[in-house]
């Protein structure tokens, strides 16, 4: 538990005499004062549960005789500690057992334990209306409620319920996440808890890649499809935002709703939803208990008032009997003294009549009060019968409501399946239509492009034809000019060649062999010959062109 301790102080606490704290205070106060009060923030409650399970499981239950593994039994033990009442020794009441079994059957995919649970609940109501953890483990491990389920399904259901209630895992599953640096999309296993959304490489939760810390300032919004990704939504935090892609629209809406619920719980300062639901169920049971106690108090008050009225009636009856006895004695005295009191007879007779009238009035009044009281008692009995009928109607209404809720859940599941099929069919049709439309648009665009290219080629061909005509006319004109210039040049060459030998200065010849031309020996040099060769070659090339 990472609690700092002093070995010397521990030896002082556990010494053999009766002076140590453990001997004076007892086990529970010592545990609270010297251990639990020193727990730090990094305390791991799961490890503490494992230690407590190791200390108490072997002497209370034999896991080998159960149909569930020791790890599943430990998870059931943790769930029992979560759902049990806050009184020692810990027990779990019938309502929480029913909640636990219903969640377990839903997670395991079985539904045949409801009839057996009704029989077991009747037996518990006749017994103590609660179970200890070892009785719950024996009841679950005996296979009484898991008939028709495989051990693997039951183990998966226990693990899923353990993650949901103990580890506060509200939702988990695979989704695609966009990176912040490389902007690529990778598949991650996301786990949603009340204050964070963690993502791992796979569902074994071995390699964690990061956390999205949720607070009251975060928000989640749906995004339109982009970059070839569908079912997008974004989680906006104070420092950065996270873009995520779900597998379908239903999963996207479920994730958005779950994350918004967590943010609302954080903004209201509430803990996890399962702990809040447990507190609400406990408050409802307390209110029902208070109502039952109030009803019992009212019945006791009515019973006490009834007994009080009975006593008053008895006292009135005794008074009437005593008055009748007194009247008889008065009549007897009157007869005995009739002779002696003849003169006073008339007065006594009148007085006796007045007394009798008063007594008759009193008797009539008491009789009316008695009838009113009996009427009131009858009305109270009718009210009691009506109350019993109302309770029976309420019980029947709850059963009918539960049946309707199950029917509605089944219809909603069927509707969700059909809606998913229709959405898949609609998406495939839309994809086919969009693909056909895209191909049609591509063909139209390609045809338009080819037509534009053909028109451009035709215009370019016309332009080239006009340029070729112009070039041909220019070529003919240049050919005529060239021919005229060639004729003129030839005439001048003949003249120059004729007179060049006469005009040339006499220069000393070179010692090499002399060239013989039509103008005579050594009349032209090698350099002049090369120059004339070049000019002749150039004219030849121009004529060829």
Short mmCIF file of C-alpha atoms in Angstrom, two decimals:
data_model
loop_
_atom_site.label_atom_id
_atom_site.label_comp_id
_atom_site.label_asym_id
_atom_site.label_seq_id
_atom_site.Cartn_x
_atom_site.Cartn_y
_atom_site.Cartn_z
CA UNK A 1 0.00 0.00 0.00
CA UNK A 2 3.12 2.26 -0.14
CA UNK A 3 2.66 3.43 3.48
CA UNK A 4 5.84 4.54 5.31
CA UNK A 5 6.37 2.59 8.53
CA UNK A 6 8.92 2.30 11.30
CA UNK A 7 10.03 -1.28 12.18
CA UNK A 8 10.68 -0.27 15.78
CA UNK A 9 7.14 1.15 16.06
CA UNK A 10 5.71 -2.07 14.59
CA UNK A 11 7.56 -4.14 17.17
CA UNK A 12 6.18 -1.84 19.86
CA UNK A 13 2.63 -2.28 18.52
CA UNK A 14 2.78 -6.08 18.38
CA UNK A 15 4.59 -6.90 21.59
CA UNK A 16 3.33 -9.78 23.75
CA UNK A 17 2.08 -7.80 26.76
CA UNK A 18 -1.29 -6.03 26.99
CA UNK A 19 0.15 -2.51 26.70
CA UNK A 20 0.42 -2.19 22.88
CA UNK A 21 -2.10 -0.23 20.71
CA UNK A 22 -3.35 -3.42 19.11
CA UNK A 23 -4.08 -5.00 22.50
CA UNK A 24 -5.79 -1.90 23.91
CA UNK A 25 -7.77 -0.68 20.90
CA UNK A 26 -8.61 -3.84 19.01
CA UNK A 27 -8.13 -4.78 15.36
CA UNK A 28 -10.54 -2.45 13.53
CA UNK A 29 -9.52 0.84 15.30
CA UNK A 30 -5.83 -0.07 14.87
CA UNK A 31 -6.34 -0.76 11.15
CA UNK A 32 -8.13 2.59 10.71
CA UNK A 33 -5.70 4.72 12.72
CA UNK A 34 -2.29 3.28 11.84
CA UNK A 35 -2.86 1.98 8.29
CA UNK A 36 -5.90 3.33 6.42
CA UNK A 37 -5.52 6.94 7.68
CA UNK A 38 -1.96 7.05 6.23
CA UNK A 39 -2.94 6.10 2.67
CA UNK A 40 -1.39 8.41 0.02
CA UNK A 41 -2.83 9.59 -3.32
CA UNK A 42 -1.05 6.84 -5.31
CA UNK A 43 -2.89 4.14 -3.38
CA UNK A 44 -3.99 1.22 -5.61
CA UNK A 45 -7.39 -0.01 -4.39
CA UNK A 46 -7.23 -3.05 -6.69
CA UNK A 47 -4.01 -4.27 -5.08
CA UNK A 48 -5.55 -3.74 -1.64
CA UNK A 49 -8.56 -5.84 -2.69
CA UNK A 50 -6.20 -8.61 -3.83
CA UNK A 51 -4.46 -8.57 -0.43
CA UNK A 52 -7.79 -8.76 1.41
CA UNK A 53 -9.00 -11.55 -0.89
CA UNK A 54 -5.81 -13.53 -0.25
CA UNK A 55 -6.30 -13.18 3.51
CA UNK A 56 -9.92 -14.30 3.67
CA UNK A 57 -10.80 -16.48 0.66
CA UNK A 58 -9.15 -19.79 1.58
CA UNK A 59 -10.73 -20.09 5.03
CA UNK A 60 -14.26 -19.19 3.82
CA UNK A 61 -14.67 -20.85 0.43
CA UNK A 62 -13.08 -23.57 -1.69
CA UNK A 63 -12.70 -22.32 -5.24
CA UNK A 64 -11.96 -25.82 -6.58
CA UNK A 65 -15.56 -26.93 -5.98
CA UNK A 66 -16.98 -23.97 -7.95
CA UNK A 67 -17.63 -23.74 -11.69
CA UNK A 68 -15.84 -20.38 -11.93
CA UNK A 69 -12.11 -19.67 -11.72
CA UNK A 70 -10.38 -18.03 -8.77
CA UNK A 71 -9.85 -14.84 -10.78
CA UNK A 72 -13.60 -14.67 -11.58
CA UNK A 73 -14.40 -15.32 -7.91
CA UNK A 74 -12.12 -12.42 -6.93
CA UNK A 75 -13.91 -10.15 -9.43
CA UNK A 76 -17.32 -11.18 -8.02
CA UNK A 77 -15.93 -10.45 -4.53
CA UNK A 78 -14.93 -6.91 -5.62
CA UNK A 79 -18.36 -6.34 -7.21
CA UNK A 80 -20.01 -7.51 -3.97
CA UNK A 81 -17.95 -4.97 -1.98
CA UNK A 82 -19.09 -2.28 -4.41
CA UNK A 83 -22.83 -3.16 -4.21
CA UNK A 84 -23.05 -4.13 -0.52
CA UNK A 85 -24.62 -2.01 2.21
CA UNK A 86 -22.48 0.32 4.36
CA UNK A 87 -22.92 -1.74 7.51
CA UNK A 88 -20.70 -4.39 9.04
CA UNK A 89 -20.89 -7.35 8.53
CA UNK A 90 -21.33 -6.67 4.81
CA UNK A 91 -24.41 -8.09 3.07
CA UNK A 92 -26.04 -7.49 -0.29
CA UNK A 93 -29.80 -6.97 -0.43
CA UNK A 94 -32.23 -8.61 -2.85
CA UNK A 95 -32.54 -5.54 -5.12
CA UNK A 96 -28.76 -5.29 -5.63
CA UNK A 97 -28.51 -9.07 -6.23
CA UNK A 98 -31.20 -8.77 -8.89
CA UNK A 99 -29.33 -5.80 -10.45
CA UNK A 100 -26.05 -7.77 -10.42
CA UNK A 101 -27.58 -10.92 -11.98
CA UNK A 102 -29.44 -8.94 -14.63
CA UNK A 103 -26.25 -7.09 -15.65
CA UNK A 104 -24.31 -10.38 -15.63
CA UNK A 105 -26.86 -12.15 -17.85
CA UNK A 106 -26.87 -9.19 -20.27
CA UNK A 107 -23.05 -9.20 -20.45
CA UNK A 108 -22.90 -13.02 -20.85
CA UNK A 109 -25.62 -13.13 -23.51
CA UNK A 110 -28.00 -15.38 -21.48
CA UNK A 111 -31.55 -14.78 -20.29
CA UNK A 112 -32.70 -18.02 -18.68
CA UNK A 113 -31.96 -17.12 -15.06
CA UNK A 114 -35.02 -14.95 -14.43
CA UNK A 115 -37.37 -17.78 -13.43
CA UNK A 116 -34.76 -19.37 -11.17
CA UNK A 117 -34.07 -15.95 -9.63
CA UNK A 118 -37.79 -15.55 -8.79
CA UNK A 119 -37.71 -18.84 -6.87
CA UNK A 120 -34.46 -17.86 -5.11
CA UNK A 121 -35.85 -14.39 -4.25
CA UNK A 122 -38.92 -16.01 -2.65
CA UNK A 123 -36.63 -18.20 -0.58
CA UNK A 124 -34.52 -15.18 0.45
CA UNK A 125 -37.61 -13.16 1.42
CA UNK A 126 -38.61 -16.01 3.73
CA UNK A 127 -35.07 -16.20 5.11
CA UNK A 128 -33.17 -12.92 5.71
CA UNK A 129 -33.70 -10.88 2.49
CA UNK A 130 -29.90 -10.61 1.96
CA UNK A 131 -26.74 -12.65 1.19
CA UNK A 132 -23.12 -12.58 2.32
CA UNK A 133 -20.30 -12.65 -0.20
CA UNK A 134 -19.60 -16.35 0.36
CA UNK A 135 -23.27 -17.26 -0.10
CA UNK A 136 -23.32 -15.20 -3.33
CA UNK A 137 -20.16 -16.92 -4.62
CA UNK A 138 -21.57 -20.34 -3.77
CA UNK A 139 -24.89 -19.47 -5.46
CA UNK A 140 -23.16 -18.17 -8.61
CA UNK A 141 -20.43 -20.84 -8.70
CA UNK A 142 -22.90 -23.71 -8.36
CA UNK A 143 -24.21 -22.99 -11.89
CA UNK A 144 -27.79 -22.50 -10.70
CA UNK A 145 -28.21 -19.28 -12.69
CA UNK A 146 -25.75 -20.02 -15.53
CA UNK A 147 -27.43 -23.11 -17.00
CA UNK A 148 -27.16 -22.97 -20.77
CA UNK A 149 -24.06 -20.71 -20.66
CA UNK A 150 -20.52 -21.82 -21.34
CA UNK A 151 -17.75 -21.18 -18.81
CA UNK A 152 -16.08 -18.85 -21.30
CA UNK A 153 -19.25 -16.75 -21.75
CA UNK A 154 -19.78 -16.53 -17.99
CA UNK A 155 -16.14 -15.55 -17.44
CA UNK A 156 -16.35 -12.87 -20.15
CA UNK A 157 -19.56 -11.53 -18.59
CA UNK A 158 -17.93 -11.32 -15.14
CA UNK A 159 -14.86 -9.58 -16.61
CA UNK A 160 -17.00 -7.06 -18.53
CA UNK A 161 -19.09 -6.30 -15.42
CA UNK A 162 -15.88 -5.97 -13.34
CA UNK A 163 -14.43 -3.45 -15.80
CA UNK A 164 -17.70 -1.52 -15.90
CA UNK A 165 -18.41 -1.31 -12.14
CA UNK A 166 -14.96 -1.52 -10.49
CA UNK A 167 -12.55 -0.13 -13.10
CA UNK A 168 -15.07 2.54 -14.24
CA UNK A 169 -14.78 1.55 -17.92
CA UNK A 170 -17.82 3.24 -19.49
CA UNK A 171 -17.12 2.25 -23.13
CA UNK A 172 -14.33 0.66 -25.17
CA UNK A 173 -13.66 -0.33 -28.76
CA UNK A 174 -11.51 0.14 -31.87
CA UNK A 175 -11.49 3.49 -33.73
CA UNK A 176 -9.15 5.38 -36.08
CA UNK A 177 -7.18 8.35 -34.70
CA UNK A 178 -5.40 11.11 -36.64
CA UNK A 179 -1.82 11.84 -35.55
CA UNK A 180 -0.65 15.30 -34.49
CA UNK A 181 2.80 15.23 -36.15
CA UNK A 182 2.64 12.98 -39.23
CA UNK A 183 -1.15 13.46 -39.75
CA UNK A 184 -1.63 9.77 -40.53
CA UNK A 185 -4.59 7.64 -39.43
CA UNK A 186 -3.93 4.65 -37.14
CA UNK A 187 -6.26 2.18 -35.47
CA UNK A 188 -6.31 2.32 -31.67
CA UNK A 189 -8.23 0.58 -28.87
CA UNK A 190 -10.03 3.35 -26.93
CA UNK A 191 -11.11 3.01 -23.26
CA UNK A 192 -13.49 5.66 -21.83
CA UNK A 193 -13.42 6.36 -18.10
CA UNK A 194 -15.26 9.14 -16.17
CA UNK A 195 -12.36 11.61 -16.47
CA UNK A 196 -10.19 10.35 -19.36
CA UNK A 197 -10.20 8.64 -22.76
CA UNK A 198 -7.14 6.38 -23.08
CA UNK A 199 -5.99 4.71 -26.30
CA UNK A 200 -3.83 1.58 -26.67
CA UNK A 201 -2.28 -0.35 -29.55
CA UNK A 202 -4.61 -3.35 -29.00
CA UNK A 203 -7.37 -4.51 -26.67
CA UNK A 204 -4.98 -6.37 -24.36
CA UNK A 205 -4.14 -2.93 -22.80
CA UNK A 206 -0.42 -3.77 -22.70
CA UNK A 207 1.07 -0.80 -24.61
CA UNK A 208 -0.58 2.52 -23.86
CA UNK A 209 -0.15 5.30 -26.46
CA UNK A 210 -1.74 8.25 -24.65
CA UNK A 211 -4.58 9.80 -22.64
CA UNK A 212 -7.18 12.43 -23.48
CA UNK A 213 -7.88 14.13 -20.14
CA UNK A 214 -11.52 15.23 -19.90
CA UNK A 215 -12.71 18.19 -17.84
CA UNK A 216 -15.64 20.60 -17.78
CA UNK A 217 -13.99 22.79 -20.48
CA UNK A 218 -13.77 19.99 -23.07
CA UNK A 219 -16.28 19.53 -25.87
CA UNK A 220 -17.06 16.91 -28.51
CA UNK A 221 -18.49 17.73 -31.96
CA UNK A 222 -19.39 15.84 -35.10
CA UNK A 223 -17.38 16.49 -38.30
CA UNK A 224 -18.25 16.16 -41.98
CA UNK A 225 -16.56 13.44 -44.06
CA UNK A 226 -13.16 14.48 -45.45
CA UNK A 227 -9.88 12.99 -46.68
CA UNK A 228 -11.74 9.78 -47.55
CA UNK A 229 -12.74 9.30 -43.89
CA UNK A 230 -16.31 8.91 -42.68
CA UNK A 231 -18.07 9.04 -39.29
CA UNK A 232 -15.67 11.71 -37.96
CA UNK A 233 -15.88 13.62 -34.70
CA UNK A 234 -13.47 15.85 -32.78
CA UNK A 235 -12.68 16.19 -29.07
CA UNK A 236 -11.58 19.74 -28.21
CA UNK A 237 -9.48 20.18 -25.04
CA UNK A 238 -7.81 23.26 -23.63
CA UNK A 239 -4.37 22.46 -25.11
CA UNK A 240 -5.13 20.43 -28.29
CA UNK A 241 -7.83 18.71 -30.33
CA UNK A 242 -8.21 15.06 -31.38
CA UNK A 243 -9.86 13.89 -34.62
CA UNK A 244 -11.32 10.36 -34.45
CA UNK A 245 -13.13 8.19 -37.01
CA UNK A 246 -15.68 5.56 -35.89
CA UNK A 247 -16.59 2.42 -37.81
CA UNK A 248 -20.20 3.46 -38.51
CA UNK A 249 -22.74 6.17 -37.69
CA UNK A 250 -24.26 4.25 -34.77
CA UNK A 251 -20.89 3.78 -33.07
CA UNK A 252 -20.06 7.44 -33.73
CA UNK A 253 -23.28 8.62 -32.05
CA UNK A 254 -22.74 6.25 -29.10
CA UNK A 255 -19.19 7.53 -28.53
CA UNK A 256 -20.26 11.19 -28.79
CA UNK A 257 -23.14 10.61 -26.33
CA UNK A 258 -20.89 8.76 -23.85
CA UNK A 259 -18.18 11.46 -23.94
CA UNK A 260 -20.77 14.26 -23.56
CA UNK A 261 -22.24 12.42 -20.53
CA UNK A 262 -18.77 12.25 -18.92
CA UNK A 263 -18.20 15.99 -19.52
CA UNK A 264 -21.61 16.82 -18.03
CA UNK A 265 -20.88 14.65 -14.98
CA UNK A 266 -17.53 16.44 -14.51
CA UNK A 267 -19.14 19.89 -14.88
CA UNK A 268 -21.70 18.94 -12.19
CA UNK A 269 -18.96 17.63 -9.90
CA UNK A 270 -20.38 14.07 -9.87
CA UNK A 271 -18.44 10.81 -9.65
CA UNK A 272 -18.79 7.85 -12.02
CA UNK A 273 -22.32 7.03 -13.33
CA UNK A 274 -22.38 3.59 -11.70
CA UNK A 275 -21.57 5.01 -8.27
CA UNK A 276 -24.26 7.68 -8.72
CA UNK A 277 -26.75 4.99 -9.78
CA UNK A 278 -25.84 2.90 -6.72
CA UNK A 279 -26.40 5.92 -4.45
CA UNK A 280 -29.76 6.62 -6.13
CA UNK A 281 -30.88 3.00 -5.66
CA UNK A 282 -29.81 3.13 -2.02
CA UNK A 283 -31.69 6.42 -1.46
CA UNK A 284 -34.79 4.92 -3.13
CA UNK A 285 -34.63 1.90 -0.81
CA UNK A 286 -34.24 4.20 2.19
CA UNK A 287 -37.24 6.28 1.10
CA UNK A 288 -39.30 3.13 0.62
CA UNK A 289 -38.22 1.92 4.06
CA UNK A 290 -39.24 5.26 5.56
CA UNK A 291 -42.61 5.06 3.80
CA UNK A 292 -43.16 1.53 5.11
CA UNK A 293 -42.22 2.63 8.63
CA UNK A 294 -44.57 5.62 8.35
CA UNK A 295 -47.35 3.31 7.21
CA UNK A 296 -46.68 0.98 10.14
CA UNK A 297 -46.71 3.95 12.54
CA UNK A 298 -50.03 5.11 11.11
CA UNK A 299 -51.48 1.60 11.47
CA UNK A 300 -50.25 1.49 15.06
CA UNK A 301 -51.82 4.90 15.73
CA UNK A 302 -55.11 3.75 14.21
CA UNK A 303 -54.97 0.58 16.27
CA UNK A 304 -54.28 2.59 19.46
CA UNK A 305 -57.17 4.95 18.63
CA UNK A 306 -59.42 1.94 18.07
CA UNK A 307 -58.43 0.47 21.44
CA UNK A 308 -59.02 3.85 23.08
CA UNK A 309 -62.53 4.02 21.59
CA UNK A 310 -63.20 0.48 22.78
CA UNK A 311 -62.19 1.47 26.30
CA UNK A 312 -64.43 4.53 26.16
CA UNK A 313 -67.37 2.40 25.00
CA UNK A 314 -66.74 -0.06 27.81
CA UNK A 315 -66.67 2.77 30.34
CA UNK A 316 -69.92 4.18 28.89
CA UNK A 317 -71.56 0.74 29.13
CA UNK A 318 -70.52 0.43 32.77
CA UNK A 319 -71.84 3.92 33.50
CA UNK A 320 -75.18 3.02 31.86
CA UNK A 321 -75.40 -0.17 33.94
CA UNK A 322 -74.62 1.76 37.11
CA UNK A 323 -77.23 4.38 36.20
CA UNK A 324 -79.79 1.61 35.61
CA UNK A 325 -78.96 0.10 39.00
CA UNK A 326 -79.32 3.44 40.66
CA UNK A 327 -82.66 3.98 38.94
CA UNK A 328 -83.85 0.57 40.18
CA UNK A 329 -82.79 1.39 43.73
CA UNK A 330 -84.50 4.74 43.50
CA UNK A 331 -87.66 3.02 42.29
CA UNK A 332 -87.48 0.58 45.20
CA UNK A 333 -87.05 3.39 47.74
CA UNK A 334 -89.83 5.32 46.14
CA UNK A 335 -92.20 2.35 46.53
CA UNK A 336 -91.17 1.79 50.16
CA UNK A 337 -91.69 5.43 51.07
CA UNK A 338 -94.79 5.92 48.89
CA UNK A 339 -97.13 5.75 51.78
CA UNK A 340 -95.10 8.07 53.97
CA UNK A 341 -94.29 10.55 51.20
CA UNK A 342 -97.62 10.71 49.42
CA UNK A 343 -97.45 14.46 49.43
CA UNK A 344 -94.08 14.52 47.82
CA UNK A 345 -94.94 11.85 45.23
CA UNK A 346 -95.82 14.28 42.53
CA UNK A 347 -92.59 16.19 42.93
CA UNK A 348 -90.54 12.99 42.95
CA UNK A 349 -92.38 11.72 39.89
CA UNK A 350 -91.64 14.86 37.95
CA UNK A 351 -88.04 14.76 39.02
CA UNK A 352 -87.82 11.12 38.00
CA UNK A 353 -89.24 11.94 34.56
CA UNK A 354 -86.70 14.69 34.09
CA UNK A 355 -83.88 12.35 35.10
CA UNK A 356 -85.18 9.65 32.76
CA UNK A 357 -85.41 12.09 29.88
CA UNK A 358 -81.87 13.23 30.52
CA UNK A 359 -80.69 9.63 30.67
CA UNK A 360 -82.51 8.83 27.45
CA UNK A 361 -80.89 11.82 25.77
CA UNK A 362 -77.51 10.68 27.05
CA UNK A 363 -78.18 7.13 25.89
CA UNK A 364 -79.31 8.37 22.46
CA UNK A 365 -76.23 10.61 22.24
CA UNK A 366 -73.88 7.77 23.25
CA UNK A 367 -75.63 5.45 20.80
CA UNK A 368 -75.10 7.94 17.96
CA UNK A 369 -71.46 8.34 18.97
CA UNK A 370 -71.12 4.56 19.01
CA UNK A 371 -72.64 4.32 15.55
CA UNK A 372 -70.30 7.07 14.26
CA UNK A 373 -67.33 5.26 15.75
CA UNK A 374 -68.36 1.96 14.20
CA UNK A 375 -68.82 3.76 10.87
CA UNK A 376 -65.32 5.25 11.25
CA UNK A 377 -63.87 1.82 12.02
CA UNK A 378 -65.58 0.45 8.93
CA UNK A 379 -64.19 3.30 6.83
CA UNK A 380 -60.69 2.63 8.17
CA UNK A 381 -61.06 -1.05 7.30
CA UNK A 382 -62.16 -0.06 3.78
CA UNK A 383 -59.20 2.29 3.51
CA UNK A 384 -56.90 -0.53 4.60
CA UNK A 385 -58.37 -2.87 1.96
CA UNK A 386 -58.05 -0.13 -0.67
CA UNK A 387 -54.43 0.42 0.36
CA UNK A 388 -53.70 -3.29 -0.05
CA UNK A 389 -55.37 -3.27 -3.47
CA UNK A 390 -53.36 -0.16 -4.46
CA UNK A 391 -50.11 -1.88 -3.40
CA UNK A 392 -51.07 -4.97 -5.37
CA UNK A 393 -51.91 -2.80 -8.41
CA UNK A 394 -48.57 -1.01 -8.07
CA UNK A 395 -46.72 -4.33 -7.92
CA UNK A 396 -48.58 -5.57 -10.99
CA UNK A 397 -47.88 -2.26 -12.78
CA UNK A 398 -44.18 -2.64 -12.07
CA UNK A 399 -44.23 -6.17 -13.52
CA UNK A 400 -46.12 -4.91 -16.60
CA UNK A 401 -43.70 -2.01 -16.95
CA UNK A 402 -40.72 -4.38 -16.81
CA UNK A 403 -42.29 -6.62 -19.47
CA UNK A 404 -43.01 -3.61 -21.70
CA UNK A 405 -39.46 -2.34 -21.19
CA UNK A 406 -38.03 -5.67 -22.29
CA UNK A 407 -40.36 -5.77 -25.30
CA UNK A 408 -39.39 -2.21 -26.19
CA UNK A 409 -35.68 -3.04 -25.84
CA UNK A 410 -36.10 -6.06 -28.14
CA UNK A 411 -38.03 -3.96 -30.70
CA UNK A 412 -35.38 -1.23 -30.52
CA UNK A 413 -32.62 -3.79 -31.12
CA UNK A 414 -34.49 -5.21 -34.13
CA UNK A 415 -35.13 -1.71 -35.44
CA UNK A 416 -31.46 -0.81 -35.00
CA UNK A 417 -30.44 -3.94 -36.94
CA UNK A 418 -32.84 -3.21 -39.78
CA UNK A 419 -31.78 0.44 -39.82
CA UNK A 420 -28.13 -0.63 -40.06
CA UNK A 421 -28.98 -2.95 -42.99
CA UNK A 422 -30.92 -0.19 -44.75
CA UNK A 423 -28.12 2.29 -44.17
CA UNK A 424 -25.58 -0.21 -45.56
CA UNK A 425 -27.77 -0.80 -48.65
CA UNK A 426 -28.28 2.94 -49.07
CA UNK A 427 -24.54 3.57 -48.79
CA UNK A 428 -23.76 0.89 -51.40
CA UNK A 429 -26.36 2.37 -53.78
CA UNK A 430 -24.99 5.87 -53.23
CA UNK A 431 -21.45 4.64 -53.86
CA UNK A 432 -22.54 2.90 -57.10
CA UNK A 433 -24.42 6.00 -58.27
CA UNK A 434 -21.54 8.30 -57.37
CA UNK A 435 -19.07 6.00 -59.16
CA UNK A 436 -21.28 5.88 -62.30
CA UNK A 437 -21.73 9.65 -62.21
CA UNK A 438 -18.01 10.17 -61.80
CA UNK A 439 -17.23 7.88 -64.76
CA UNK A 440 -19.84 9.70 -66.87
CA UNK A 441 -18.35 13.07 -65.93
CA UNK A 442 -14.85 11.80 -66.75
CA UNK A 443 -16.01 10.57 -70.22
CA UNK A 444 -17.76 13.89 -70.94
CA UNK A 445 -14.69 15.84 -69.80
CA UNK A 446 -12.42 13.61 -71.92
CA UNK A 447 -14.67 14.08 -74.99
CA UNK A 448 -14.72 17.86 -74.49
CA UNK A 449 -10.95 17.89 -74.10
CA UNK A 450 -10.49 15.86 -77.30
CA UNK A 451 -12.87 18.16 -79.18
CA UNK A 452 -10.94 21.20 -77.94
CA UNK A 453 -7.67 19.53 -78.97
CA UNK A 454 -9.12 18.72 -82.42
CA UNK A 455 -10.30 22.29 -82.91
CA UNK A 456 -6.91 23.59 -81.79
CA UNK A 457 -5.16 21.17 -84.20
CA UNK A 458 -7.46 22.24 -87.08
CA UNK A 459 -6.80 25.93 -86.42
CA UNK A 460 -3.08 25.24 -86.13
CA UNK A 461 -3.18 23.23 -89.39
CA UNK A 462 -4.92 26.15 -91.17
CA UNK A 463 -2.33 28.54 -89.77
CA UNK A 464 0.51 26.26 -90.90
CA UNK A 465 -1.03 26.01 -94.39
CA UNK A 466 -1.23 29.80 -94.69
CA UNK A 467 2.35 30.11 -93.42
CA UNK A 468 3.47 27.45 -95.96
CA UNK A 469 1.85 29.41 -98.83
CA UNK A 470 3.52 32.61 -97.67
CA UNK A 471 6.86 30.82 -97.31
CA UNK A 472 6.48 29.30 -100.82
CA UNK A 473 5.82 32.72 -102.33
CA UNK A 474 8.81 34.17 -100.48
CA UNK A 475 10.93 31.22 -101.66
CA UNK A 476 9.95 31.84 -105.28
CA UNK A 477 10.76 35.54 -104.97
CA UNK A 478 14.10 34.80 -103.27
CA UNK A 479 14.87 32.21 -105.97
CA UNK A 480 14.28 34.80 -108.67
CA UNK A 481 16.47 37.34 -106.86
CA UNK A 482 19.15 34.69 -106.32
CA UNK A 483 19.10 33.69 -109.94
CA UNK A 484 19.36 37.31 -111.00
CA UNK A 485 22.22 37.89 -108.54
CA UNK A 486 23.96 34.72 -109.75
CA UNK A 487 23.81 35.84 -113.33
CA UNK A 488 25.09 39.25 -112.36
CA UNK A 489 27.86 37.75 -110.26
CA UNK A 490 28.90 35.45 -113.04
CA UNK A 491 29.18 38.39 -115.42
CA UNK A 492 31.35 40.30 -112.96
CA UNK A 493 33.46 37.20 -112.23
CA UNK A 494 34.22 36.85 -115.90
CA UNK A 495 35.20 40.44 -116.08
CA UNK A 496 37.37 40.23 -112.95
CA UNK A 497 38.97 36.98 -114.06
CA UNK A 498 39.76 38.53 -117.38
CA UNK A 499 41.38 41.58 -115.98
CA UNK A 500 42.86 40.11 -112.75
CA UNK A 501 46.03 38.87 -114.37
CA UNK A 502 46.75 42.33 -115.68
CA UNK A 503 46.12 44.15 -112.41
CA UNK A 504 48.01 41.71 -110.11
CA UNK A 505 51.33 42.98 -108.70
CA UNK A 506 54.40 40.94 -109.29
CA UNK A 507 55.54 39.37 -105.99
CA UNK A 508 58.42 37.17 -105.18
CA UNK A 509 57.53 33.52 -105.43
CA UNK A 510 58.09 30.87 -102.83
CA UNK A 511 60.61 28.13 -103.08
CA UNK A 512 58.05 25.33 -103.16
CA UNK A 513 56.56 23.90 -106.26
CA UNK A 514 54.60 26.44 -108.23
CA UNK A 515 50.98 25.99 -109.24
CA UNK A 516 50.04 26.16 -112.94
CA UNK A 517 46.73 27.93 -113.74
CA UNK A 518 45.04 29.21 -116.85
CA UNK A 519 46.57 32.63 -116.11
CA UNK A 520 50.06 31.28 -116.11
CA UNK A 521 52.78 29.81 -113.84
CA UNK A 522 52.69 31.13 -110.25
CA UNK A 523 49.92 33.57 -111.03
CA UNK A 524 47.96 32.62 -107.75
CA UNK A 525 49.11 31.68 -104.24
CA UNK A 526 47.95 28.77 -102.05
CA UNK A 527 46.13 31.15 -99.70
CA UNK A 528 44.21 32.73 -102.53
CA UNK A 529 43.36 29.29 -103.84
CA UNK A 530 41.96 28.22 -100.47
CA UNK A 531 39.89 31.41 -100.27
CA UNK A 532 38.51 30.82 -103.75
CA UNK A 533 37.68 27.20 -102.87
CA UNK A 534 35.74 28.36 -99.86
CA UNK A 535 33.81 30.99 -101.79
CA UNK A 536 33.05 28.48 -104.54
CA UNK A 537 31.79 25.92 -101.98
CA UNK A 538 29.65 28.59 -100.34
CA UNK A 539 28.03 29.57 -103.67
CA UNK A 540 27.43 25.93 -104.45
CA UNK A 541 25.64 25.44 -101.15
CA UNK A 542 23.51 28.54 -101.70
CA UNK A 543 22.54 27.33 -105.17
CA UNK A 544 21.56 23.98 -103.74
CA UNK A 545 19.39 25.64 -101.17
#
